[in-house]
mmCIF file of C-alpha atoms and ligand atoms in Angstrom:
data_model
loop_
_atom_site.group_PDB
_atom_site.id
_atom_site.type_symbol
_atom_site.label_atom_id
_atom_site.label_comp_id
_atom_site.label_asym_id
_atom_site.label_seq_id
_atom_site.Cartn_x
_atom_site.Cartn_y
_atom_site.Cartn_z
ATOM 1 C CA UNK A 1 147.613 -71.198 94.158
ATOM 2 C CA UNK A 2 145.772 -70.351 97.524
ATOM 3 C CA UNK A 3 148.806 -69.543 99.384
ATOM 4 C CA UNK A 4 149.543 -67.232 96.377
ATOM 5 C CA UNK A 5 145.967 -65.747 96.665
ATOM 6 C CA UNK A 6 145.857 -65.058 100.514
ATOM 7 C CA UNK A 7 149.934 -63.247 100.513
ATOM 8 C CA UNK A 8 147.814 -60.649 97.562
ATOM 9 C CA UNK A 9 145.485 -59.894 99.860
ATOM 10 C CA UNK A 10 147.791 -59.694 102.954
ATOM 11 C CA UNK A 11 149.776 -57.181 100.536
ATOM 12 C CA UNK A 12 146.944 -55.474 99.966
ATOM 13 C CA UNK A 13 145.810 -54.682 103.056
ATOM 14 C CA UNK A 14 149.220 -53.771 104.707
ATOM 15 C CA UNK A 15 149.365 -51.376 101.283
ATOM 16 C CA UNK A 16 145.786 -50.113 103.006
ATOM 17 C CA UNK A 17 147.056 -49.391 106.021
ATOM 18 C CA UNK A 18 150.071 -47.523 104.816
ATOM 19 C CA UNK A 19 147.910 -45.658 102.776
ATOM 20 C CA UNK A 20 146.004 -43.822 105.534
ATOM 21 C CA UNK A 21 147.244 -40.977 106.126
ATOM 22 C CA UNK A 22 148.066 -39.683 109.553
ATOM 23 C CA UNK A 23 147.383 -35.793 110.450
ATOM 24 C CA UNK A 24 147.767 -34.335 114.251
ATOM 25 C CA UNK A 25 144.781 -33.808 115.574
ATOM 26 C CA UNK A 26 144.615 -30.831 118.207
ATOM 27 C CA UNK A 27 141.726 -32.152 121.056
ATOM 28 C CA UNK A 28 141.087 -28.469 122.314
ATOM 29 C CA UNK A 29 140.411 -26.920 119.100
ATOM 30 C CA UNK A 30 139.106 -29.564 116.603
ATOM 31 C CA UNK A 31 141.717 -28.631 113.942
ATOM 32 C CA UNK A 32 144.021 -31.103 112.475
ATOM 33 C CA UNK A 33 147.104 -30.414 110.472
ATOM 34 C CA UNK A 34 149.491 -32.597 107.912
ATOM 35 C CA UNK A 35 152.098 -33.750 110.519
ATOM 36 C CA UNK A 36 154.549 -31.278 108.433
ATOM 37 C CA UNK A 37 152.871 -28.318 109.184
ATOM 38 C CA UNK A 38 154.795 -25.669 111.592
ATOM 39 C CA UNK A 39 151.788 -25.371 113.307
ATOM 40 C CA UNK A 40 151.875 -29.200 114.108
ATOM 41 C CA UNK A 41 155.220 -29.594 115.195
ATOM 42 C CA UNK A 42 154.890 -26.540 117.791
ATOM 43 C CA UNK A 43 151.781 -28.303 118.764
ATOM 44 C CA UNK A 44 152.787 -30.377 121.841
ATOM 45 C CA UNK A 45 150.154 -30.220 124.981
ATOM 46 C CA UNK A 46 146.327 -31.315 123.218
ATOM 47 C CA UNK A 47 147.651 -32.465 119.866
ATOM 48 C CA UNK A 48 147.215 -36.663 119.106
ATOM 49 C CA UNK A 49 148.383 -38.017 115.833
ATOM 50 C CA UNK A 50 145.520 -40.159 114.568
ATOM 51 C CA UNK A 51 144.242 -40.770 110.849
ATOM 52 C CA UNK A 52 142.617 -38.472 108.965
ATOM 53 C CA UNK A 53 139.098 -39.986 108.892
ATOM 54 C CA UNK A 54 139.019 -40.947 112.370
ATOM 55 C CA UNK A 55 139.933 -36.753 112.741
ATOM 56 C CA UNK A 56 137.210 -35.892 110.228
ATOM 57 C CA UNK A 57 135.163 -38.427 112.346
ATOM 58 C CA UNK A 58 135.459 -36.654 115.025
ATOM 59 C CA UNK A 59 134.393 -33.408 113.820
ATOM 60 C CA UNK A 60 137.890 -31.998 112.901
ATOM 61 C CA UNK A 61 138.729 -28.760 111.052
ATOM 62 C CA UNK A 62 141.230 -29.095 108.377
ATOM 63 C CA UNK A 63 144.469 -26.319 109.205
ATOM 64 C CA UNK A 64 143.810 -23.252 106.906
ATOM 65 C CA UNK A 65 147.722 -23.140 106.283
ATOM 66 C CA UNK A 66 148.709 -27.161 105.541
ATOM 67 C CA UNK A 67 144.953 -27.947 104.582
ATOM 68 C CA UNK A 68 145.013 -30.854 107.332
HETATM 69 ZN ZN1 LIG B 1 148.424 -26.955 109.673
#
């Protein structure tokens, strides 16, 4: 039954990390974007793709067009 009990919570925390979701986060301006956005993908130089609450975290503006 432990073994059971500790591969749950191993599932559950890989389903954790899946979960968070990752945006690219542009260093010069503070804005972050859903990594589908246009304005993502053209950004190439200052953008970093981290997760959203470390972008938040950070003091990041969510994109006005994707919504970050
Ligand atoms: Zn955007």
């Amino acid at each position: 039954m432990k073994k059971i009990s500790v591969l749950i919570s191993i599932l559950f925390l890989a389903q954790s990390l899946a979960m968070a979701e990752m945006v690219m986060y542009n260093t010069k301006t503070g804005k972050f974007h859903k990594l589908t956005c246009k304005w993502a993908k053209q950004c190439t130089v200052n953008c970093i793709k981290i997760d959203k609450q470390k972008a938040k975290a950070k003091g990041g503006i969510p994109c006005k067009v994707c919504g970050g």
